[in-house]
Every structure is written in structure tokens, then in C-alpha cells.
PDB file of C-alpha atoms and ligand atoms in Angstrom:
ATOM      1  CA  MET A   1      48.708  33.056 -45.672  1.00  0.00           C
ATOM      2  CA  ALA A   2      45.517  33.078 -47.820  1.00  0.00           C
ATOM      3  CA  LEU A   3      42.788  34.842 -46.684  1.00  0.00           C
ATOM      4  CA  LEU A   4      40.589  32.296 -47.537  1.00  0.00           C
ATOM      5  CA  GLU A   5      40.867  29.147 -48.817  1.00  0.00           C
ATOM      6  CA  THR A   6      38.008  26.699 -49.049  1.00  0.00           C
ATOM      7  CA  LYS A   7      38.701  22.850 -50.698  1.00  0.00           C
ATOM      8  CA  ASN A   8      36.030  20.903 -51.915  1.00  0.00           C
ATOM      9  CA  LEU A   9      33.197  22.607 -50.205  1.00  0.00           C
ATOM     10  CA  LYS A  10      29.793  21.158 -50.331  1.00  0.00           C
ATOM     11  CA  VAL A  11      26.725  22.796 -48.923  1.00  0.00           C
ATOM     12  CA  TYR A  12      23.765  21.310 -48.133  1.00  0.00           C
ATOM     13  CA  ALA A  13      20.093  22.375 -47.495  1.00  0.00           C
ATOM     14  CA  GLY A  14      18.437  19.475 -45.893  1.00  0.00           C
ATOM     15  CA  GLU A  15      19.528  16.339 -47.894  1.00  0.00           C
ATOM     16  CA  THR A  16      20.081  18.565 -50.794  1.00  0.00           C
ATOM     17  CA  GLU A  17      23.361  19.100 -52.195  1.00  0.00           C
ATOM     18  CA  ILE A  18      23.216  22.663 -53.404  1.00  0.00           C
ATOM     19  CA  VAL A  19      27.124  23.525 -53.732  1.00  0.00           C
ATOM     20  CA  LYS A  20      28.880  20.431 -54.969  1.00  0.00           C
ATOM     21  CA  GLY A  21      32.412  20.881 -54.085  1.00  0.00           C
ATOM     22  CA  VAL A  22      34.028  24.724 -54.536  1.00  0.00           C
ATOM     23  CA  SER A  23      37.701  24.943 -53.891  1.00  0.00           C
ATOM     24  CA  LEU A  24      38.691  28.988 -53.995  1.00  0.00           C
ATOM     25  CA  THR A  25      41.935  30.508 -52.510  1.00  0.00           C
ATOM     26  CA  VAL A  26      41.805  34.425 -51.971  1.00  0.00           C
ATOM     27  CA  GLN A  27      44.703  36.076 -50.963  1.00  0.00           C
ATOM     28  CA  PRO A  28      44.676  39.213 -49.353  1.00  0.00           C
ATOM     29  CA  GLY A  29      43.862  42.063 -51.625  1.00  0.00           C
ATOM     30  CA  GLU A  30      42.458  40.018 -54.362  1.00  0.00           C
ATOM     31  CA  VAL A  31      39.350  40.594 -56.141  1.00  0.00           C
ATOM     32  CA  HIS A  32      37.641  37.269 -57.402  1.00  0.00           C
ATOM     33  CA  VAL A  33      34.328  37.422 -59.195  1.00  0.00           C
ATOM     34  CA  ILE A  34      31.821  34.642 -59.429  1.00  0.00           C
ATOM     35  CA  MET A  35      29.486  34.625 -62.603  1.00  0.00           C
ATOM     36  CA  GLY A  36      26.541  32.163 -63.652  1.00  0.00           C
ATOM     37  CA  GLN A  37      23.252  31.552 -64.417  1.00  0.00           C
ATOM     38  CA  ASN A  38      20.384  31.948 -61.565  1.00  0.00           C
ATOM     39  CA  GLY A  39      20.333  28.955 -59.697  1.00  0.00           C
ATOM     40  CA  SER A  40      23.610  27.745 -59.712  1.00  0.00           C
ATOM     41  CA  GLY A  41      24.474  27.943 -56.134  1.00  0.00           C
ATOM     42  CA  LYS A  42      26.481  31.274 -55.728  1.00  0.00           C
ATOM     43  CA  SER A  43      24.526  32.912 -53.125  1.00  0.00           C
ATOM     44  CA  THR A  44      24.332  29.779 -51.336  1.00  0.00           C
ATOM     45  CA  LEU A  45      28.071  29.494 -51.444  1.00  0.00           C
ATOM     46  CA  LEU A  46      28.504  33.093 -50.050  1.00  0.00           C
ATOM     47  CA  ASN A  47      25.577  32.342 -47.128  1.00  0.00           C
ATOM     48  CA  ALA A  48      27.488  29.320 -46.326  1.00  0.00           C
ATOM     49  CA  LEU A  49      30.815  31.038 -45.871  1.00  0.00           C
ATOM     50  CA  ALA A  50      28.958  33.438 -43.443  1.00  0.00           C
ATOM     51  CA  GLY A  51      27.917  30.715 -41.614  1.00  0.00           C
ATOM     52  CA  HIS A  52      23.971  31.024 -42.126  1.00  0.00           C
ATOM     53  CA  PRO A  53      22.547  28.802 -40.156  1.00  0.00           C
ATOM     54  CA  LYS A  54      20.063  27.233 -43.025  1.00  0.00           C
ATOM     55  CA  TYR A  55      22.840  25.315 -44.333  1.00  0.00           C
ATOM     56  CA  SER A  56      25.371  22.410 -43.431  1.00  0.00           C
ATOM     57  CA  VAL A  57      28.626  22.091 -44.935  1.00  0.00           C
ATOM     58  CA  LYS A  58      31.319  19.559 -45.444  1.00  0.00           C
ATOM     59  CA  GLY A  59      34.593  19.806 -46.775  1.00  0.00           C
ATOM     60  CA  SER A  60      36.728  22.387 -45.572  1.00  0.00           C
ATOM     61  CA  ALA A  61      37.071  26.170 -45.046  1.00  0.00           C
ATOM     62  CA  GLU A  62      39.884  28.348 -43.706  1.00  0.00           C
ATOM     63  CA  PHE A  63      40.015  31.857 -42.767  1.00  0.00           C
ATOM     64  CA  ASP A  64      43.736  33.463 -42.268  1.00  0.00           C
ATOM     65  CA  GLY A  65      44.767  30.127 -41.577  1.00  0.00           C
ATOM     66  CA  LYS A  66      41.641  29.337 -39.279  1.00  0.00           C
ATOM     67  CA  ASN A  67      38.943  26.534 -39.322  1.00  0.00           C
ATOM     68  CA  LEU A  68      36.230  28.830 -40.513  1.00  0.00           C
ATOM     69  CA  LEU A  69      33.551  26.324 -39.829  1.00  0.00           C
ATOM     70  CA  ALA A  70      34.082  26.070 -36.521  1.00  0.00           C
ATOM     71  CA  LEU A  71      33.101  29.783 -36.218  1.00  0.00           C
ATOM     72  CA  LYS A  72      29.813  30.932 -35.503  1.00  0.00           C
ATOM     73  CA  PRO A  73      28.179  33.766 -37.876  1.00  0.00           C
ATOM     74  CA  HIS A  74      29.069  36.519 -35.524  1.00  0.00           C
ATOM     75  CA  GLU A  75      32.453  35.243 -34.980  1.00  0.00           C
ATOM     76  CA  ARG A  76      32.992  35.282 -38.544  1.00  0.00           C
ATOM     77  CA  ALA A  77      31.863  39.088 -38.566  1.00  0.00           C
ATOM     78  CA  ARG A  78      34.422  39.838 -35.520  1.00  0.00           C
ATOM     79  CA  ALA A  79      37.188  38.118 -37.667  1.00  0.00           C
ATOM     80  CA  GLY A  80      36.660  40.118 -40.374  1.00  0.00           C
ATOM     81  CA  MET A  81      33.954  38.681 -42.959  1.00  0.00           C
ATOM     82  CA  PHE A  82      31.131  40.687 -44.396  1.00  0.00           C
ATOM     83  CA  LEU A  83      28.498  39.757 -46.701  1.00  0.00           C
ATOM     84  CA  ALA A  84      26.131  41.823 -48.225  1.00  0.00           C
ATOM     85  CA  PHE A  85      23.000  40.030 -49.107  1.00  0.00           C
ATOM     86  CA  GLN A  86      21.355  39.794 -52.514  1.00  0.00           C
ATOM     87  CA  SER A  87      18.035  41.025 -50.848  1.00  0.00           C
ATOM     88  CA  PRO A  88      18.668  42.942 -47.917  1.00  0.00           C
ATOM     89  CA  ASN A  89      16.091  42.847 -44.957  1.00  0.00           C
ATOM     90  CA  GLU A  90      14.009  45.588 -43.696  1.00  0.00           C
ATOM     91  CA  ILE A  91      14.678  45.973 -39.719  1.00  0.00           C
ATOM     92  CA  SER A  92      11.695  47.979 -38.689  1.00  0.00           C
ATOM     93  CA  GLY A  93      12.187  50.482 -35.749  1.00  0.00           C
ATOM     94  CA  VAL A  94      16.072  50.237 -35.585  1.00  0.00           C
ATOM     95  CA  THR A  95      17.692  53.701 -37.764  1.00  0.00           C
ATOM     96  CA  LEU A  96      20.746  52.675 -39.759  1.00  0.00           C
ATOM     97  CA  SER A  97      22.944  54.558 -37.548  1.00  0.00           C
ATOM     98  CA  ALA A  98      22.155  52.314 -34.609  1.00  0.00           C
ATOM     99  CA  PHE A  99      22.420  49.394 -36.529  1.00  0.00           C
ATOM    100  CA  LEU A 100      25.801  50.388 -37.887  1.00  0.00           C
ATOM    101  CA  ARG A 101      26.848  51.210 -34.288  1.00  0.00           C
ATOM    102  CA  ARG A 102      26.071  47.591 -33.097  1.00  0.00           C
ATOM    103  CA  ALA A 103      27.528  46.301 -35.939  1.00  0.00           C
ATOM    104  CA  TYR A 104      30.685  48.303 -35.319  1.00  0.00           C
ATOM    105  CA  ALA A 105      30.982  46.700 -31.669  1.00  0.00           C
ATOM    106  CA  ALA A 106      30.232  43.433 -33.098  1.00  0.00           C
ATOM    107  CA  ARG A 107      32.926  43.983 -35.473  1.00  0.00           C
ATOM    108  CA  PHE A 108      36.055  45.571 -33.478  1.00  0.00           C
ATOM    109  CA  GLY A 109      34.899  44.230 -29.929  1.00  0.00           C
ATOM    110  CA  LYS A 110      34.350  47.590 -28.389  1.00  0.00           C
ATOM    111  CA  GLU A 111      31.270  50.001 -27.428  1.00  0.00           C
ATOM    112  CA  VAL A 112      31.720  53.524 -28.874  1.00  0.00           C
ATOM    113  CA  SER A 113      29.699  55.976 -27.466  1.00  0.00           C
ATOM    114  CA  VAL A 114      26.635  57.618 -29.607  1.00  0.00           C
ATOM    115  CA  ALA A 115      28.735  60.871 -30.179  1.00  0.00           C
ATOM    116  CA  GLU A 116      32.132  58.769 -30.777  1.00  0.00           C
ATOM    117  CA  PHE A 117      30.070  56.961 -33.481  1.00  0.00           C
ATOM    118  CA  GLU A 118      28.459  59.629 -35.039  1.00  0.00           C
ATOM    119  CA  LYS A 119      31.992  60.868 -35.871  1.00  0.00           C
ATOM    120  CA  ILE A 120      33.020  57.987 -37.390  1.00  0.00           C
ATOM    121  CA  LEU A 121      29.611  57.983 -39.663  1.00  0.00           C
ATOM    122  CA  ARG A 122      29.901  61.043 -40.596  1.00  0.00           C
ATOM    123  CA  ASP A 123      33.317  60.713 -41.891  1.00  0.00           C
ATOM    124  CA  LYS A 124      32.323  57.794 -43.675  1.00  0.00           C
ATOM    125  CA  MET A 125      29.460  59.338 -45.186  1.00  0.00           C
ATOM    126  CA  LYS A 126      31.219  62.440 -46.153  1.00  0.00           C
ATOM    127  CA  LEU A 127      33.783  60.292 -47.937  1.00  0.00           C
ATOM    128  CA  LEU A 128      30.825  58.623 -49.793  1.00  0.00           C
ATOM    129  CA  GLY A 129      28.856  61.906 -50.348  1.00  0.00           C
ATOM    130  CA  MET A 130      25.707  60.606 -48.564  1.00  0.00           C
ATOM    131  CA  GLU A 131      23.488  62.903 -47.065  1.00  0.00           C
ATOM    132  CA  PRO A 132      23.751  62.541 -42.982  1.00  0.00           C
ATOM    133  CA  SER A 133      19.686  62.156 -42.650  1.00  0.00           C
ATOM    134  CA  PHE A 134      20.119  58.782 -44.671  1.00  0.00           C
ATOM    135  CA  ALA A 135      21.763  57.375 -41.834  1.00  0.00           C
ATOM    136  CA  GLU A 136      18.703  58.256 -39.720  1.00  0.00           C
ATOM    137  CA  ARG A 137      15.852  56.295 -41.509  1.00  0.00           C
ATOM    138  CA  GLY A 138      14.685  52.963 -40.843  1.00  0.00           C
ATOM    139  CA  VAL A 139      17.208  49.782 -41.785  1.00  0.00           C
ATOM    140  CA  ASN A 140      15.957  48.993 -45.602  1.00  0.00           C
ATOM    141  CA  GLU A 141      12.416  50.755 -44.598  1.00  0.00           C
ATOM    142  CA  GLY A 142      11.102  51.869 -47.856  1.00  0.00           C
ATOM    143  CA  PHE A 143      14.407  52.165 -49.172  1.00  0.00           C
ATOM    144  CA  SER A 144      14.820  52.006 -53.139  1.00  0.00           C
ATOM    145  CA  GLY A 145      16.929  49.541 -54.600  1.00  0.00           C
ATOM    146  CA  GLY A 146      19.538  51.832 -54.980  1.00  0.00           C
ATOM    147  CA  GLU A 147      19.310  52.920 -51.359  1.00  0.00           C
ATOM    148  CA  LYS A 148      19.405  49.456 -49.976  1.00  0.00           C
ATOM    149  CA  LYS A 149      22.937  49.115 -52.175  1.00  0.00           C
ATOM    150  CA  ARG A 150      23.848  52.589 -50.747  1.00  0.00           C
ATOM    151  CA  SER A 151      23.218  51.231 -47.154  1.00  0.00           C
ATOM    152  CA  GLU A 152      25.396  48.424 -47.831  1.00  0.00           C
ATOM    153  CA  ILE A 153      28.225  50.147 -49.278  1.00  0.00           C
ATOM    154  CA  LEU A 154      27.882  52.452 -45.829  1.00  0.00           C
ATOM    155  CA  GLN A 155      28.041  49.347 -43.996  1.00  0.00           C
ATOM    156  CA  LEU A 156      31.491  48.163 -45.833  1.00  0.00           C
ATOM    157  CA  ALA A 157      32.835  51.603 -44.944  1.00  0.00           C
ATOM    158  CA  VAL A 158      32.159  51.567 -41.555  1.00  0.00           C
ATOM    159  CA  LEU A 159      32.972  47.806 -40.889  1.00  0.00           C
ATOM    160  CA  GLU A 160      36.063  47.696 -42.983  1.00  0.00           C
ATOM    161  CA  PRO A 161      36.189  44.120 -43.435  1.00  0.00           C
ATOM    162  CA  ARG A 162      39.005  42.034 -44.351  1.00  0.00           C
ATOM    163  CA  LEU A 163      37.036  39.507 -46.737  1.00  0.00           C
ATOM    164  CA  ALA A 164      33.971  41.283 -48.647  1.00  0.00           C
ATOM    165  CA  LEU A 165      31.470  39.012 -49.961  1.00  0.00           C
ATOM    166  CA  LEU A 166      29.030  41.021 -51.976  1.00  0.00           C
ATOM    167  CA  ASP A 167      26.001  39.075 -53.573  1.00  0.00           C
ATOM    168  CA  GLU A 168      24.511  40.856 -56.712  1.00  0.00           C
ATOM    169  CA  LEU A 169      25.370  44.498 -55.132  1.00  0.00           C
ATOM    170  CA  ASP A 170      24.273  45.674 -58.484  1.00  0.00           C
ATOM    171  CA  SER A 171      21.098  44.383 -59.053  1.00  0.00           C
ATOM    172  CA  GLY A 172      18.242  46.483 -59.900  1.00  0.00           C
ATOM    173  CA  LEU A 173      20.440  49.180 -60.365  1.00  0.00           C
ATOM    174  CA  ASP A 174      20.858  51.716 -63.404  1.00  0.00           C
ATOM    175  CA  VAL A 175      24.029  52.218 -65.494  1.00  0.00           C
ATOM    176  CA  ASP A 176      24.987  55.491 -63.567  1.00  0.00           C
ATOM    177  CA  ALA A 177      24.144  53.606 -60.216  1.00  0.00           C
ATOM    178  CA  LEU A 178      26.318  50.711 -61.100  1.00  0.00           C
ATOM    179  CA  SER A 179      29.530  52.783 -62.293  1.00  0.00           C
ATOM    180  CA  LYS A 180      29.193  54.751 -59.043  1.00  0.00           C
ATOM    181  CA  ILE A 181      28.980  51.723 -56.676  1.00  0.00           C
ATOM    182  CA  ALA A 182      31.893  50.432 -58.471  1.00  0.00           C
ATOM    183  CA  GLN A 183      34.009  54.077 -57.963  1.00  0.00           C
ATOM    184  CA  THR A 184      32.767  53.670 -54.478  1.00  0.00           C
ATOM    185  CA  LEU A 185      34.313  50.069 -53.925  1.00  0.00           C
ATOM    186  CA  ALA A 186      37.678  50.959 -55.371  1.00  0.00           C
ATOM    187  CA  LEU A 187      37.534  54.270 -52.738  1.00  0.00           C
ATOM    188  CA  ILE A 188      36.938  52.164 -49.575  1.00  0.00           C
ATOM    189  CA  ARG A 189      38.882  49.379 -50.208  1.00  0.00           C
ATOM    190  CA  LYS A 190      42.163  48.864 -48.708  1.00  0.00           C
ATOM    191  CA  LYS A 191      45.161  47.233 -50.108  1.00  0.00           C
ATOM    192  CA  GLU A 192      44.542  44.183 -47.826  1.00  0.00           C
ATOM    193  CA  THR A 193      40.935  43.664 -48.165  1.00  0.00           C
ATOM    194  CA  GLY A 194      39.864  40.483 -50.276  1.00  0.00           C
ATOM    195  CA  ILE A 195      36.589  40.798 -52.161  1.00  0.00           C
ATOM    196  CA  VAL A 196      34.230  38.279 -53.525  1.00  0.00           C
ATOM    197  CA  ILE A 197      31.774  39.584 -55.884  1.00  0.00           C
ATOM    198  CA  VAL A 198      28.926  37.654 -57.458  1.00  0.00           C
ATOM    199  CA  THR A 199      27.546  39.611 -60.383  1.00  0.00           C
ATOM    200  CA  HIS A 200      25.880  39.393 -63.640  1.00  0.00           C
ATOM    201  CA  TYR A 201      27.781  42.235 -65.199  1.00  0.00           C
ATOM    202  CA  ALA A 202      31.099  43.259 -66.241  1.00  0.00           C
ATOM    203  CA  ARG A 203      30.255  46.734 -66.120  1.00  0.00           C
ATOM    204  CA  ILE A 204      30.363  46.977 -62.598  1.00  0.00           C
ATOM    205  CA  LEU A 205      33.993  45.550 -62.511  1.00  0.00           C
ATOM    206  CA  LYS A 206      35.211  48.841 -64.605  1.00  0.00           C
ATOM    207  CA  GLY A 207      37.919  50.373 -62.584  1.00  0.00           C
ATOM    208  CA  LEU A 208      38.288  47.430 -59.686  1.00  0.00           C
ATOM    209  CA  HIS A 209      41.160  45.511 -61.109  1.00  0.00           C
ATOM    210  CA  VAL A 210      39.810  42.019 -60.768  1.00  0.00           C
ATOM    211  CA  ASP A 211      42.539  39.020 -60.083  1.00  0.00           C
ATOM    212  CA  LYS A 212      40.002  35.880 -61.350  1.00  0.00           C
ATOM    213  CA  VAL A 213      36.741  35.309 -62.638  1.00  0.00           C
ATOM    214  CA  HIS A 214      35.012  31.971 -61.763  1.00  0.00           C
ATOM    215  CA  VAL A 215      32.128  30.798 -63.671  1.00  0.00           C
ATOM    216  CA  MET A 216      29.636  28.202 -61.405  1.00  0.00           C
ATOM    217  CA  LYS A 217      27.268  25.826 -63.155  1.00  0.00           C
ATOM    218  CA  ASP A 218      25.291  23.447 -61.026  1.00  0.00           C
ATOM    219  CA  GLY A 219      27.229  23.909 -57.723  1.00  0.00           C
ATOM    220  CA  LYS A 220      30.895  23.862 -58.910  1.00  0.00           C
ATOM    221  CA  ILE A 221      33.258  26.313 -60.647  1.00  0.00           C
ATOM    222  CA  ILE A 222      33.713  24.893 -64.070  1.00  0.00           C
ATOM    223  CA  LEU A 223      35.939  27.736 -65.285  1.00  0.00           C
ATOM    224  CA  SER A 224      38.087  30.282 -63.972  1.00  0.00           C
ATOM    225  CA  GLY A 225      40.370  33.199 -65.396  1.00  0.00           C
ATOM    226  CA  ASP A 226      41.464  36.355 -65.182  1.00  0.00           C
ATOM    227  CA  GLY A 227      39.561  39.413 -65.378  1.00  0.00           C
ATOM    228  CA  ARG A 228      39.081  39.089 -69.115  1.00  0.00           C
ATOM    229  CA  LEU A 229      36.604  36.456 -68.678  1.00  0.00           C
ATOM    230  CA  ALA A 230      34.175  38.940 -67.265  1.00  0.00           C
ATOM    231  CA  ASN A 231      33.938  40.658 -70.565  1.00  0.00           C
ATOM    232  CA  LYS A 232      33.999  37.538 -72.629  1.00  0.00           C
ATOM    233  CA  LEU A 233      31.078  36.204 -70.753  1.00  0.00           C
ATOM    234  CA  GLU A 234      29.022  39.358 -71.131  1.00  0.00           C
ATOM    235  CA  GLU A 235      29.861  39.152 -74.842  1.00  0.00           C
ATOM    236  CA  GLN A 236      29.617  35.319 -75.607  1.00  0.00           C
ATOM    237  CA  GLY A 237      26.705  34.119 -72.603  1.00  0.00           C
ATOM    238  CA  TYR A 238      27.321  31.295 -70.269  1.00  0.00           C
ATOM    239  CA  ALA A 239      27.005  28.719 -73.415  1.00  0.00           C
ATOM    240  CA  TRP A 240      30.250  29.693 -74.398  1.00  0.00           C
ATOM    241  CA  ALA A 241      31.611  29.321 -70.969  1.00  0.00           C
ATOM    242  CA  TYR A 242      30.091  25.709 -70.663  1.00  0.00           C
ATOM    243  CA  LYS A 243      31.636  24.662 -74.081  1.00  0.00           C
ATOM    244  CA  ASN A 244      35.103  25.907 -72.466  1.00  0.00           C
ATOM    245  CA  ALA A 245      34.733  24.467 -69.080  1.00  0.00           C
ATOM    246  CA  ILE A 246      37.121  21.900 -67.537  1.00  0.00           C
ATOM    247  CA  GLU A 247      35.920  18.598 -66.996  1.00  0.00           C
ATOM    248  CA  ASP A 248      36.466  16.848 -63.761  1.00  0.00           C
TER     249      ASP A 248
HETATM  250  P1  ADP B 301      22.017  31.673 -57.359  1.00  0.00           P
HETATM  251  O1  ADP B 301      22.494  32.748 -56.152  1.00  0.00           O
HETATM  252  O2  ADP B 301      23.243  31.018 -58.298  1.00  0.00           O
HETATM  253  O3  ADP B 301      21.207  32.102 -58.313  1.00  0.00           O
HETATM  254  P2  ADP B 301      21.398  29.786 -55.101  1.00  0.00           P
HETATM  255  O4  ADP B 301      22.544  29.926 -54.383  1.00  0.00           O
HETATM  256  O5  ADP B 301      20.418  31.118 -54.668  1.00  0.00           O
HETATM  257  O6  ADP B 301      21.865  29.964 -56.906  1.00  0.00           O
HETATM  258  O7  ADP B 301      20.440  28.794 -55.131  1.00  0.00           O
HETATM  259  C1  ADP B 301      21.075  27.419 -56.174  1.00  0.00           C
HETATM  260  C2  ADP B 301      19.878  26.284 -55.870  1.00  0.00           C
HETATM  261  O8  ADP B 301      19.765  26.033 -54.560  1.00  0.00           O
HETATM  262  C3  ADP B 301      18.595  26.784 -56.418  1.00  0.00           C
HETATM  263  O9  ADP B 301      17.938  25.546 -57.223  1.00  0.00           O
HETATM  264  C4  ADP B 301      17.537  26.917 -55.102  1.00  0.00           C
HETATM  265  O10 ADP B 301      16.332  27.019 -55.176  1.00  0.00           O
HETATM  266  C5  ADP B 301      18.333  25.868 -54.116  1.00  0.00           C
HETATM  267  N1  ADP B 301      18.346  26.606 -53.104  1.00  0.00           N
HETATM  268  C6  ADP B 301      19.227  27.613 -51.955  1.00  0.00           C
HETATM  269  N2  ADP B 301      18.580  27.381 -50.641  1.00  0.00           N
HETATM  270  C7  ADP B 301      17.710  26.512 -50.298  1.00  0.00           C
HETATM  271  C8  ADP B 301      17.474  26.188 -49.262  1.00  0.00           C
HETATM  272  N3  ADP B 301      17.401  26.631 -48.004  1.00  0.00           N
HETATM  273  N4  ADP B 301      16.447  24.968 -49.339  1.00  0.00           N
HETATM  274  C9  ADP B 301      16.068  24.350 -50.700  1.00  0.00           C
HETATM  275  N5  ADP B 301      16.971  24.767 -51.789  1.00  0.00           N
HETATM  276  C10 ADP B 301      17.631  25.484 -51.572  1.00  0.00           C
HETATM  277 MG1   MG B 302      21.645  34.626 -55.840  1.00  0.00          MG
END
């Protein structure tokens, strides 16, 4: 059974149709990449899948064979869906570790003691080569671009989602940080985890086996291919993709 299957999914902000009929099937363990120029609807698609209340949705979306659209955002998180925002918010006064403990309880439906959670967190941070003091900082408070992304990677490692939606996990990162993120993704990924990555750079994909690449334009997927399509796009640009688009 597919992990995620959308059919003719349309997403609206008020009256405005932003995503105009996207059909996407992600099998367990698959890595899908969505590329496309700014404003093509990539973030809106991911936000709507995570259940952002700002959007209304038509068409169908199933997660594990269940109607995703009937689930509230926290129920989607509980079912194992994770969205890493393009621009994560600051949550002042809440440490990353306290935030993660809450998110962990929501994800797995059980409270763990501070001491128990500290152990879980410490193990994950060790695996990721992170200093324990990082988790005692306020969520995203004064985080550099790279630190925000590292905090998301840590969330991913702790929450072990079944489907990770990663929106420009690479924005604002230098080349070294990019390859580190790719390595980390490969490291924390479980065999059955599905990943949808929005990115502008083929580079972050190095070391990850990419199953499908999709190009979005004006709210639609206009071209899909295997991992090689990402490199092709990086070389040739989007104009090439538009020329080779499948018209519907
Ligand atoms: P991308 O992530 O591909 O750059 P977005 O999904 O962020 O694109 O945005 C697609 C288009 O939808 C943009 O023109 C954006 O301004 C518009 N849009 C997104 N969210 C809203 C909203 N809540 N209200 C109005 N327009 C929106
Ligand atoms: Mg975006």
C-alpha cells in the first residue's frame, strides 16, 4: 500500500487556487524530490498535506490507505507525518529539548519522564554528532540558518516519522553544510521512511537514493523522472523542463 497517494489535489488560499491538481504516490522507503521556480506552489502543497489551517483542499489524499484530509494536523503528526518548514518559527522561552519532549509525546501518544527523554535525546544527538548544550537553547532563538536546519534534523531523528516533508532544508546553507545534511538524512532514515524533499539543489541529494523527481510549475507537476532529472535541471535550468513538459 502506498504511504501517500494524492489524486488531483487542489489547494486554495481563500478563493485562490494555488495547487491545481497534483497526483503523487509515495511508496514506503521512497525519496521524492520536488523542484520548481519560486511561487510554483511547492510549499503550499507540503503545508496542505501537513494540514495547515490556512488552506482548503479538494481532491483526495490518502496516508496509509486512510483519508488524510479528515485528520487534524496533530492527528497527522501522530500518524507519522512530519513537516520541516522552509522558515521555522522561534518559540521563545521553550528549550529545544522541552519542545522535542512534547512533540515526542504527541507523536508516540505517550508521556516520557524528563530523565527518560534526556536519554533518548542524548543518544540521538550523539549519533548526529551534536553538542548536548544545543538542545538547551530556546527553539530557533538566535539560531543561525545552519542551526535551524540542524534542529530540524534532530526533530527528524527523535520523531522518526513515516513520511518526512522537507521544505528547502537546504536554504541558506553552504556547500559543506549541504553535504552534511545529506549524510545525516541518509543516516537517520529507516528503510520504510518516505521522504519528500523540496530543493533547488541536486547537491543535497548526493548520497541519498532518489526514486523520483518532479518539476512543479504554476501549481502543477509538469514533468517527472528518476534521480537523474535533478542533475539535468541543475545543468539546464527550468526552461528546459518547461519545453519537455507533459501537456495535459
Ligand atoms: P513555492 O514554495 O513553490 O515558492 P508557494 O507555495 O510558497 O511557492 O506559493 C505559491 C503561490 O501561492 C505564490 O504566488 C504565493 O504568493 C501564493 N500563496 C501561498 N500561500 C498563500 C496564502 N496563504 N494566501 C495567498 N497566496 C498565497
Ligand atoms: Mg517554498
